[in-house]
XYZ file of C-alpha atoms in Angstrom:
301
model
C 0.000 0.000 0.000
C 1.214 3.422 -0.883
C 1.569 5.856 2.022
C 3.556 8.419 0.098
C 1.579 11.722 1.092
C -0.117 13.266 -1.935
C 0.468 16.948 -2.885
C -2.122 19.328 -0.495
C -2.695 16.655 1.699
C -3.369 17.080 5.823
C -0.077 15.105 7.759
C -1.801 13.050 10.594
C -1.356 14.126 13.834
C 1.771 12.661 15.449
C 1.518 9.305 17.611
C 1.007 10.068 21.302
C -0.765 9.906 24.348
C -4.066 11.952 23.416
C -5.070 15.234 25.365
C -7.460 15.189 28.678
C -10.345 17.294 29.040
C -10.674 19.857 31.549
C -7.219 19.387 32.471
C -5.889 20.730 35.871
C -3.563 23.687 36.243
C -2.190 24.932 39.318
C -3.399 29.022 39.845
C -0.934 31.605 39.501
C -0.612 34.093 42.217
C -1.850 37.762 41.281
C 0.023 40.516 42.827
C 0.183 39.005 46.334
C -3.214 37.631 46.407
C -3.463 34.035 48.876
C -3.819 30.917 46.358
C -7.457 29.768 46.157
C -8.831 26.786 49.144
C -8.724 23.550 47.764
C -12.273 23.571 47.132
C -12.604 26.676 45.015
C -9.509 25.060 42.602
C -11.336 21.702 42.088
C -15.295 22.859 41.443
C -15.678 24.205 37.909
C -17.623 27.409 38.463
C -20.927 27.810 36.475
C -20.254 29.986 33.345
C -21.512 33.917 33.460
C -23.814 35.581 30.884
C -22.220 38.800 29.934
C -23.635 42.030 31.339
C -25.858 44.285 29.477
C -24.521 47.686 29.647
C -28.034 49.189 30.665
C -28.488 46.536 33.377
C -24.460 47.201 34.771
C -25.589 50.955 34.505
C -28.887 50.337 36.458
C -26.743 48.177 39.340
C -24.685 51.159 39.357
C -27.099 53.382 40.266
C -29.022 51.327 42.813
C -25.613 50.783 44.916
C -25.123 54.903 45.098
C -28.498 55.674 45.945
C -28.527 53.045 48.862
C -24.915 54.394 49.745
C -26.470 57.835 49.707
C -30.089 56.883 51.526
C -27.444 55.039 54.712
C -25.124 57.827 54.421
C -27.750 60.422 54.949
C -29.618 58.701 57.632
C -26.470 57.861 59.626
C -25.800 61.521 59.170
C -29.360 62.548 60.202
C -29.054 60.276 63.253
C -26.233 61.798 64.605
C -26.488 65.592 63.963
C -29.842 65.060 66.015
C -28.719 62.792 68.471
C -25.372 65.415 68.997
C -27.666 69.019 68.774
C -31.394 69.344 68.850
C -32.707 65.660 70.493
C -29.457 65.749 72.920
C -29.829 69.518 74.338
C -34.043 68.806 74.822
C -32.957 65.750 76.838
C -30.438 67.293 78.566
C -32.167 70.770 79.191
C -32.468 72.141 82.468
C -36.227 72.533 82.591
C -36.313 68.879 81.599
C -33.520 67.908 84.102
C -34.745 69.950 87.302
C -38.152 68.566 86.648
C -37.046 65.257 87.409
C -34.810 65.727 89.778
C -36.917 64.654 92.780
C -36.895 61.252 92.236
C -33.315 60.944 90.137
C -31.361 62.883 92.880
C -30.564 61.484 96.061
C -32.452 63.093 98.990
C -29.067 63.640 101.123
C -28.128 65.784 98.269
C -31.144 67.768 97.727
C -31.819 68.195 102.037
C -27.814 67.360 103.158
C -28.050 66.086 106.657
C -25.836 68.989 107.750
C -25.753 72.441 106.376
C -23.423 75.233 107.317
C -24.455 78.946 106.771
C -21.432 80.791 107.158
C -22.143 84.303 107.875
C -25.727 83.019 107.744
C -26.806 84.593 111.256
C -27.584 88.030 112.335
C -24.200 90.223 112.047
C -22.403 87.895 109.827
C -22.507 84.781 112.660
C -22.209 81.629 111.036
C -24.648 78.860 111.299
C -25.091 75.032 111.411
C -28.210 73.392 110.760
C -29.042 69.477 111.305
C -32.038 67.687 109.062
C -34.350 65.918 111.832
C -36.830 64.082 109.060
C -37.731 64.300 105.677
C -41.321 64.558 104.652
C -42.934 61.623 102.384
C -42.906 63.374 98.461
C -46.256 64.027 97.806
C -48.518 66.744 95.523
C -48.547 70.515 97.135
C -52.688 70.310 98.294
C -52.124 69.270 101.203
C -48.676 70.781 102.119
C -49.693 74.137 101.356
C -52.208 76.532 102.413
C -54.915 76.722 99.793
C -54.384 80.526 98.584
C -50.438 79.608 98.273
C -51.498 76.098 96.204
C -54.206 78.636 93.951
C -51.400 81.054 93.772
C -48.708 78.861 92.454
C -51.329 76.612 90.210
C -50.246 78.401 87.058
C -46.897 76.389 86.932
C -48.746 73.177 88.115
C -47.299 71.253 91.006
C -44.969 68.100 89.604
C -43.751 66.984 93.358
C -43.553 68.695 96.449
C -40.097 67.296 99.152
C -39.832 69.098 102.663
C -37.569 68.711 105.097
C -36.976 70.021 108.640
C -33.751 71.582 110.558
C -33.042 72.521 113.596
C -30.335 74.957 114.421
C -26.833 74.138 116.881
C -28.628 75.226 120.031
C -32.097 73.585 118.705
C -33.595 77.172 119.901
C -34.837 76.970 116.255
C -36.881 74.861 113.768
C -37.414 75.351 109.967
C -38.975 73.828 107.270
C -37.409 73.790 103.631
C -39.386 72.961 101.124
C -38.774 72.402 97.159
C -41.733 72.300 94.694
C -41.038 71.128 91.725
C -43.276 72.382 88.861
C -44.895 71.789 85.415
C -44.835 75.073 83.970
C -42.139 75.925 81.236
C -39.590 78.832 81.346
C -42.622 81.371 79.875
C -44.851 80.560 82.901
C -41.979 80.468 85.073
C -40.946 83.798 84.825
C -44.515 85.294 84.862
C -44.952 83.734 87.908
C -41.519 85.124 89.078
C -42.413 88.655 88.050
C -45.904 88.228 89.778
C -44.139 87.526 93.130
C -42.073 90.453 92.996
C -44.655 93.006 91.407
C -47.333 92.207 93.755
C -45.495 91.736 96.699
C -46.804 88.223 97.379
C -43.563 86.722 99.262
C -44.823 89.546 102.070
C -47.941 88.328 102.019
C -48.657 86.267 105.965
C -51.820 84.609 103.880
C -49.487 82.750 101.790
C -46.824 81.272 104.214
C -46.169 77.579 103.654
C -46.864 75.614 105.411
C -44.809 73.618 107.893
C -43.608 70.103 108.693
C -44.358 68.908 112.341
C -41.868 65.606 113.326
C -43.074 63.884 116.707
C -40.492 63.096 119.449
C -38.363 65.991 118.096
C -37.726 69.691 119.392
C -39.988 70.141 115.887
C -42.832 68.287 117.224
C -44.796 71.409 118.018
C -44.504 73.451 115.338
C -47.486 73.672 113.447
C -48.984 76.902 111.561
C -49.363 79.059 114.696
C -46.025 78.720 115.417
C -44.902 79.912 112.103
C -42.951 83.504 112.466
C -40.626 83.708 109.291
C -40.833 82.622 105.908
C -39.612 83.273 102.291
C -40.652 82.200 99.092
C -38.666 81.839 95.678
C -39.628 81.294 92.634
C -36.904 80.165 90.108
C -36.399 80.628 86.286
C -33.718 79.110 85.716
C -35.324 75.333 86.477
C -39.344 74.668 87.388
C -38.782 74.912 90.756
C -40.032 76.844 93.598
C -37.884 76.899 97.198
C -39.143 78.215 100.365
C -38.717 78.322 104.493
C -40.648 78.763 107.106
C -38.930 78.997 110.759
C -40.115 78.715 114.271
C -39.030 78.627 117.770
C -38.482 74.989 119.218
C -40.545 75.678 122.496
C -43.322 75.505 120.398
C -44.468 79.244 121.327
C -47.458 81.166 119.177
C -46.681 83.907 117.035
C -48.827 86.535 116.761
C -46.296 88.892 114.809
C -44.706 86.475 111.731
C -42.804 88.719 109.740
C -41.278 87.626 106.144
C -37.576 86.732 105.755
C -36.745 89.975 103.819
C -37.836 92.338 106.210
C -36.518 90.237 109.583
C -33.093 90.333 108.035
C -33.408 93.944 107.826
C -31.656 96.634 109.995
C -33.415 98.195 112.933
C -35.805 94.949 112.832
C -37.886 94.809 116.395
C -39.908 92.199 115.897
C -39.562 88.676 117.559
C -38.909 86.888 114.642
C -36.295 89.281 113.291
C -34.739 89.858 117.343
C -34.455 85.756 117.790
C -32.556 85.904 114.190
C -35.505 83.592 112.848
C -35.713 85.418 109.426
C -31.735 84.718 109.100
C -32.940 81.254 109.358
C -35.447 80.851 106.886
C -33.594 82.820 104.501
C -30.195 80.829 105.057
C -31.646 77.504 105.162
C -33.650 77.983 101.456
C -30.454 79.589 100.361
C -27.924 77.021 100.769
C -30.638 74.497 99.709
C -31.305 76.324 96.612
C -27.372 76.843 95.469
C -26.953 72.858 96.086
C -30.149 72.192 93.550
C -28.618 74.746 90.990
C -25.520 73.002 91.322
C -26.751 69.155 90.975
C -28.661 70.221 87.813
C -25.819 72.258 86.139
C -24.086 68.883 86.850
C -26.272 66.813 85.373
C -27.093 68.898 81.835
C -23.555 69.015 81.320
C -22.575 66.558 78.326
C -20.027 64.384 79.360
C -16.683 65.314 77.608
């Protein structure tokens, strides 16, 4: 037989082992990138349709819209949380009203109080807490004209406490009503006080608070000789003191803290320095409330 290749003809293929399919070759690394698991170099991966350039275009624009929609809220989340959410929650109207059952009652009526230069001529003063009144509402704590007086600003909580003075000679009762009025209603009230002359007014004295088995067990409203009454802007709050002598003796003279303190004062609230102790006591009890809610609308730094 004549195996002479003709002229034009194909050669065969040379003799050899013939080629396997799908034939394994080991990945080659890519600028640093870890080789493959040895599961993802043994499957064969499904083959991928080529991407329309509308649909690549439409994925594109889904992905920065999404970024964008995250982005803003994130954004939106914590402008408020840092600015307008954050200084409401941290106000001081929104602090102080709370603060009669968030602050500890040793901090708003300290078991000891010193008044220096508190007493009549600059004599200092030391005052010891002998009980703290259950919080309640002001209806029953305070004389009804005082209650229908202060009932613009609502009445959140009332907290009382009484002191007696270093010789117990004295008893006074501090009191702290917290209202519900905002810093508008606050300050009407404030101006009301001062225009009308109400804190002079012996028909509004608060009330007092009566402990048995103390030197304050006898001090009810006849006993009352001193008083003052604050109203703050600041924070919905409204302090005021009413003082007494210990021996449980009637007053038929009370005279209000501003004019007892006075110069020339005859009377025996002002000559038994009882108006000093009314107006030191709601003093230092008022600084220590200004201070614990300054502390607490502070942002932490």
């Amino acid at each position: 037989m004549d195996l002479t290749p003709r002229p034009g003809a194909v050669p065969p293929p040379p003799a050899g082992p013939a080629p396997v399919p799908y034939a394994y070759r080991p990945p080659q690394p890519y600028f640093g990138v870890p080789p493959e698991t040895p599961a993802e170099t043994t499957t064969r991966l499904r083959p991928i349709r080529t991407r329309h350039p509308a649909r690549t275009a439409g994925a594109a624009v889904c992905v920065v819209l999404g970024l964008g929609l995250i982005g803003g809220a994130a954004t939106g989340a914590w402008l408020t949380s840092d600015s307008s959410a954050d200084a409401s929650a941290r106000s001081a109207y929104t602090v102080g009203r709370s603060a009669w059952h968030s602050v500890p009652v040793d901090t708003l009526f300290p078991r000891t109080l010193k008044g220096d230069g508190a007493g009549p001529g600059g004599a200092d003063r030391v005052w010891t807490r002998i009980a703290v009144a259950p919080d309640g509402g002001c209806r029953s704590a305070l004389d009804p004209l005082l209650a229908r007086t202060l009932g613009p600003v609502g009445c959140e909580r009332l907290l009382r406490a009484t002191y007696t003075d270093a010789t117990s000679s004295s008893v006074t009762t501090v009191g702290v009503i917290f209202t519900e009025g905002d810093a508008a209603a606050m300050k009407a009230l404030s101006t009301r006080f001062t225009t009308q002359d109400l804190g002079r007014r012996t028909d509004l004295m608060p009330r007092t608070y009566p402990v048995e088995g103390t030197v304050a067990a006898g001090f009810g409203d006849r006993q009352r000789a001193s008083w003052t009454v604050h109203v703050l802007t600041e924070v919905p709050v409204v302090v005021f003191a009413v003082s007494g002598f210990a021996d449980g003796r009637t007053v038929t003279d009370p005279q209000p803290a501003a004019r007892a303190v006075a110069p020339g004062a005859t009377t025996a609230a002002a000559q038994a320095g009882l108006g000093h102790e009314a107006a030191g006591l709601a003093d230092r009890i008022e600084r220590g409330l200004r201070r614990t809610v300054t502390d607490l609308t502070e942002k932490p730094r």
